[in-house]
Coordinates of C-alpha atoms in Angstrom, one line a residue:
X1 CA 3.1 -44.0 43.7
X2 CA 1.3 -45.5 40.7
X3 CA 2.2 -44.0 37.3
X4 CA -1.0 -43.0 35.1
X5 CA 1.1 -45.1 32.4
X6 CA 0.7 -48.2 34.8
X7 CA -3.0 -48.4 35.2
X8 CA -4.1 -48.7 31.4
X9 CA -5.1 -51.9 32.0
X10 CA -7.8 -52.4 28.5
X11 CA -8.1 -51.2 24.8
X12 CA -8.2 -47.3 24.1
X13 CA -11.8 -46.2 23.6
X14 CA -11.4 -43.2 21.8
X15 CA -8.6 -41.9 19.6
X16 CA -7.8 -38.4 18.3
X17 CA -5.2 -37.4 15.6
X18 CA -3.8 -34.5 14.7
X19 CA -1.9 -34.7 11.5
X20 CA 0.1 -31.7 9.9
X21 CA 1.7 -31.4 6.8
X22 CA 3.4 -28.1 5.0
X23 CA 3.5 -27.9 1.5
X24 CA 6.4 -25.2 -0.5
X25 CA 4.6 -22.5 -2.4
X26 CA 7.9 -20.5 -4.0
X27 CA 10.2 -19.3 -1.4
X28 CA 8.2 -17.1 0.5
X29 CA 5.3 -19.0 1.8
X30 CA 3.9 -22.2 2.2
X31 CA 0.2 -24.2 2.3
X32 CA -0.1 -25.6 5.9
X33 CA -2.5 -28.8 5.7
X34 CA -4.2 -29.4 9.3
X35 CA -6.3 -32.6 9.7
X36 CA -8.2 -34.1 13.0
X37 CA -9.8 -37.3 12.9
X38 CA -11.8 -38.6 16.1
X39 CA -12.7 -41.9 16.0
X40 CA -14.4 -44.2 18.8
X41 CA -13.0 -47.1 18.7
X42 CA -16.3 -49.0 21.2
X43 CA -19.9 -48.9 20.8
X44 CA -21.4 -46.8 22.8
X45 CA -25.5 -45.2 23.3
X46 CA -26.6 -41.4 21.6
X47 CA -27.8 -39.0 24.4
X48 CA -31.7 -40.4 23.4
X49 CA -30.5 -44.1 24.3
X50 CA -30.0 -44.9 20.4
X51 CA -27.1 -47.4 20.3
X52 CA -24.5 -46.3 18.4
X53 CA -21.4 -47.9 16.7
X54 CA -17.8 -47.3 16.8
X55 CA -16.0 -45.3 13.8
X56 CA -15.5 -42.0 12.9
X57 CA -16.9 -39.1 14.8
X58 CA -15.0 -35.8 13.4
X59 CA -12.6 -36.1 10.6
X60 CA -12.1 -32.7 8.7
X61 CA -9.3 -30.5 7.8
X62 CA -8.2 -26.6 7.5
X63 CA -5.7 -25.3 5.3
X64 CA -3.7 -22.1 5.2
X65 CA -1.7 -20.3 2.9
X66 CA 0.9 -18.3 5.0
X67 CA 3.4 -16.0 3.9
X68 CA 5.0 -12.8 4.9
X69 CA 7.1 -11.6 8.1
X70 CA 5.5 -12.3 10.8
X71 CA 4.5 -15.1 9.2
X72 CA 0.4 -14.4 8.4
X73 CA -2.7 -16.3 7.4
X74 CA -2.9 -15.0 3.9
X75 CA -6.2 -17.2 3.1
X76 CA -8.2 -20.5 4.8
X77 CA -10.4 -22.9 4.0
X78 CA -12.1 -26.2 5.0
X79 CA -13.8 -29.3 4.8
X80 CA -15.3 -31.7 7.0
X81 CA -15.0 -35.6 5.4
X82 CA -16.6 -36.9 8.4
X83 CA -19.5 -35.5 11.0
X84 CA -21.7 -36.4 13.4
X85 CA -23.9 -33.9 12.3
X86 CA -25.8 -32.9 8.7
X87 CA -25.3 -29.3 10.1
X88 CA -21.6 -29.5 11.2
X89 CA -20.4 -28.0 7.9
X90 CA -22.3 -25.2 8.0
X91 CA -19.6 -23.8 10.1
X92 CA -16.8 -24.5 7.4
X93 CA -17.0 -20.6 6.3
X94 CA -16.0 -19.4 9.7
X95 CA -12.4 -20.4 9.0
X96 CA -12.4 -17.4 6.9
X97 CA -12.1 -15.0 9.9
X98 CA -8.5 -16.1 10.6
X99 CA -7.5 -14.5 7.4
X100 CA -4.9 -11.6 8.6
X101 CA -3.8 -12.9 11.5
X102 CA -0.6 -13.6 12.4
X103 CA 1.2 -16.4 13.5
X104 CA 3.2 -14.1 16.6
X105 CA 2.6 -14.2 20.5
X106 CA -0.9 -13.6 21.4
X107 CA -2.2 -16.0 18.2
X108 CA -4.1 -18.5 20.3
X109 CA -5.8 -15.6 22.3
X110 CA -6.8 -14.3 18.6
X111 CA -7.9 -17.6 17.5
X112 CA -10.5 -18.1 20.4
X113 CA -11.9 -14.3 20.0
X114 CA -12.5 -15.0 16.3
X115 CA -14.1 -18.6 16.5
X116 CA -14.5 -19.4 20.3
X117 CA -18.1 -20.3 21.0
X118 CA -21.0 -19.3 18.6
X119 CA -18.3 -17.9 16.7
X120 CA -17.6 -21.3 15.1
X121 CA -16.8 -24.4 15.6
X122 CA -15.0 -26.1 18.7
X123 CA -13.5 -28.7 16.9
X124 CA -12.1 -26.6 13.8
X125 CA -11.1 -24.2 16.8
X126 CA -9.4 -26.4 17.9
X127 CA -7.2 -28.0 14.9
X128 CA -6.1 -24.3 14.0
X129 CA -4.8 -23.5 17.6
X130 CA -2.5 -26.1 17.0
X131 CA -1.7 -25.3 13.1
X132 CA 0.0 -22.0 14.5
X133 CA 3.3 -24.3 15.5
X134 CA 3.0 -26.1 12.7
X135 CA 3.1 -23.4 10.4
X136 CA 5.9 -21.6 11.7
X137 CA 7.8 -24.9 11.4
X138 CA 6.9 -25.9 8.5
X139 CA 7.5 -22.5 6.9
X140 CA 11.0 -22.5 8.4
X141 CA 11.9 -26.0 6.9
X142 CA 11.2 -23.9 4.0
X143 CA 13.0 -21.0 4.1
X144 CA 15.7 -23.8 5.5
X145 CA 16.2 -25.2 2.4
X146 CA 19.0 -22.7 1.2
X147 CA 21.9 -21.5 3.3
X148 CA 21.8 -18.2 4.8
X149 CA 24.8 -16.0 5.9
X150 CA 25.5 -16.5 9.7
X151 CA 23.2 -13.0 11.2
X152 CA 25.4 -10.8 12.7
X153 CA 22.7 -9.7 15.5
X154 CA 19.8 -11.5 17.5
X155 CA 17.8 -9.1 15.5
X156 CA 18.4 -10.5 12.4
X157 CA 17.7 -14.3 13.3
X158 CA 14.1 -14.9 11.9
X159 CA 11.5 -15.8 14.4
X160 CA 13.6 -15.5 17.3
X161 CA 11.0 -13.4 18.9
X162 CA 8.9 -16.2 18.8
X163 CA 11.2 -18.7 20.7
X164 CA 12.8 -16.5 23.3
X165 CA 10.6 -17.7 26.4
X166 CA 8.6 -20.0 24.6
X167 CA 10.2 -23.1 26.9
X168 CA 12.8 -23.8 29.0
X169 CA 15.5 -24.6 26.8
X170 CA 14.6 -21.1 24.5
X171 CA 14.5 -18.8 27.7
X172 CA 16.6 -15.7 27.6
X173 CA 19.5 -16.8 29.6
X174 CA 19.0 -20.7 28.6
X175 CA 20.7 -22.9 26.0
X176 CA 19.9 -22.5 23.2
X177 CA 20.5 -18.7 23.4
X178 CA 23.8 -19.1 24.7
X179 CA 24.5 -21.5 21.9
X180 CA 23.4 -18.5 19.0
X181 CA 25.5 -16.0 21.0
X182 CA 28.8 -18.6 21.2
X183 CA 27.9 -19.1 17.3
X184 CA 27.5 -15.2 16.3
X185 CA 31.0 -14.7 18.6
X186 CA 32.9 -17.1 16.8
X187 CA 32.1 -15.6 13.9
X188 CA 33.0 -12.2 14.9
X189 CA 29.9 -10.8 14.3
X190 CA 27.4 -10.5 17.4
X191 CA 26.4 -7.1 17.8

């Protein structure tokens, strides 16, 4: 059988990035920096039969500031770079109606209530769906910068909530799960 890898045969015609980047505010919480950039990388025709060129199509970005346990959206904003639209950024204020929400299971559900369809903007939408992951990373590395004691329970292991079940490797009886019990054993102190 044929791999999907093994029939690109010509040049990309589109390309979409997603870019993320967190940035340290104190110890407690961090800027998360989204961006998404859609280029078309052909020439191609407008829905009235206008030709139109290659180059940028969307390129804007949302940024949080997040803080707090569970990790929260403590303010948003955005801007929009590049549109195919003059009216594209008057969506730019709907970022606002993530503020409050956490970053905890059920966030994408939350995500799409607040901005799904009329609501906002599909590609904004779509960039801060995938900033949830990146945030929680991102504020991790952050909180990772100065040793911590070894927990002495699964309850005290930030975020763990948030990883039991999330994959494969992070399922309850997987692991990585087994590998923070052996850990908290060794040390004497799993509860």
């Amino acid at each position: 059988m044929t791999r999907p890898k093994d029939l690109i045969r010509e040049a990309p015609v589109h390309e979409r990035g997603l870019t993320f980047k967190t940035y340290p505010v104190g110890h407690d919480r961090v800027i998360v920096e989204g961006w998404l950039r859609d280029e078309r990388l052909v020439p191609g025709f407008h829905w009235n039969g206008q030709s139109r060129p290659p180059g940028v199509v969307h390129w804007m970005c949302v940024r949080f500031l997040v803080g707090g346990w569970p990790l929260s959206i403590l303010d948003a904003e955005a801007e929009m770079p590049g549109v195919p639209h003059e009216l594209c950024p008057t969506t730019l204020e709907s970022v606002k109606k993530v503020i409050n929400v956490d970053i905890v299971s059920g966030y994408t559900d939350e995500i799409k209530m607040r901005l799904g369809g009329v609501e906002g903007c599909a590609h904004l939408m779509h960039l801060i769906l995938a900033m949830g992951p990146a945030a929680l990373h991102g504020y991790w590395a952050q909180r990772s910068r100065k040793p911590r004691p070894l927990p002495s329970s699964l309850d005290e292991v930030p975020g763990l909530s948030l990883l039991i079940n999330s994959c494969q490797l992070w399922r309850e009886d997987g692991p990585m799960m087994q590998m923070i019990r052996e850990a908290m054993e060794a040390e004497g102190g799993m509860k």
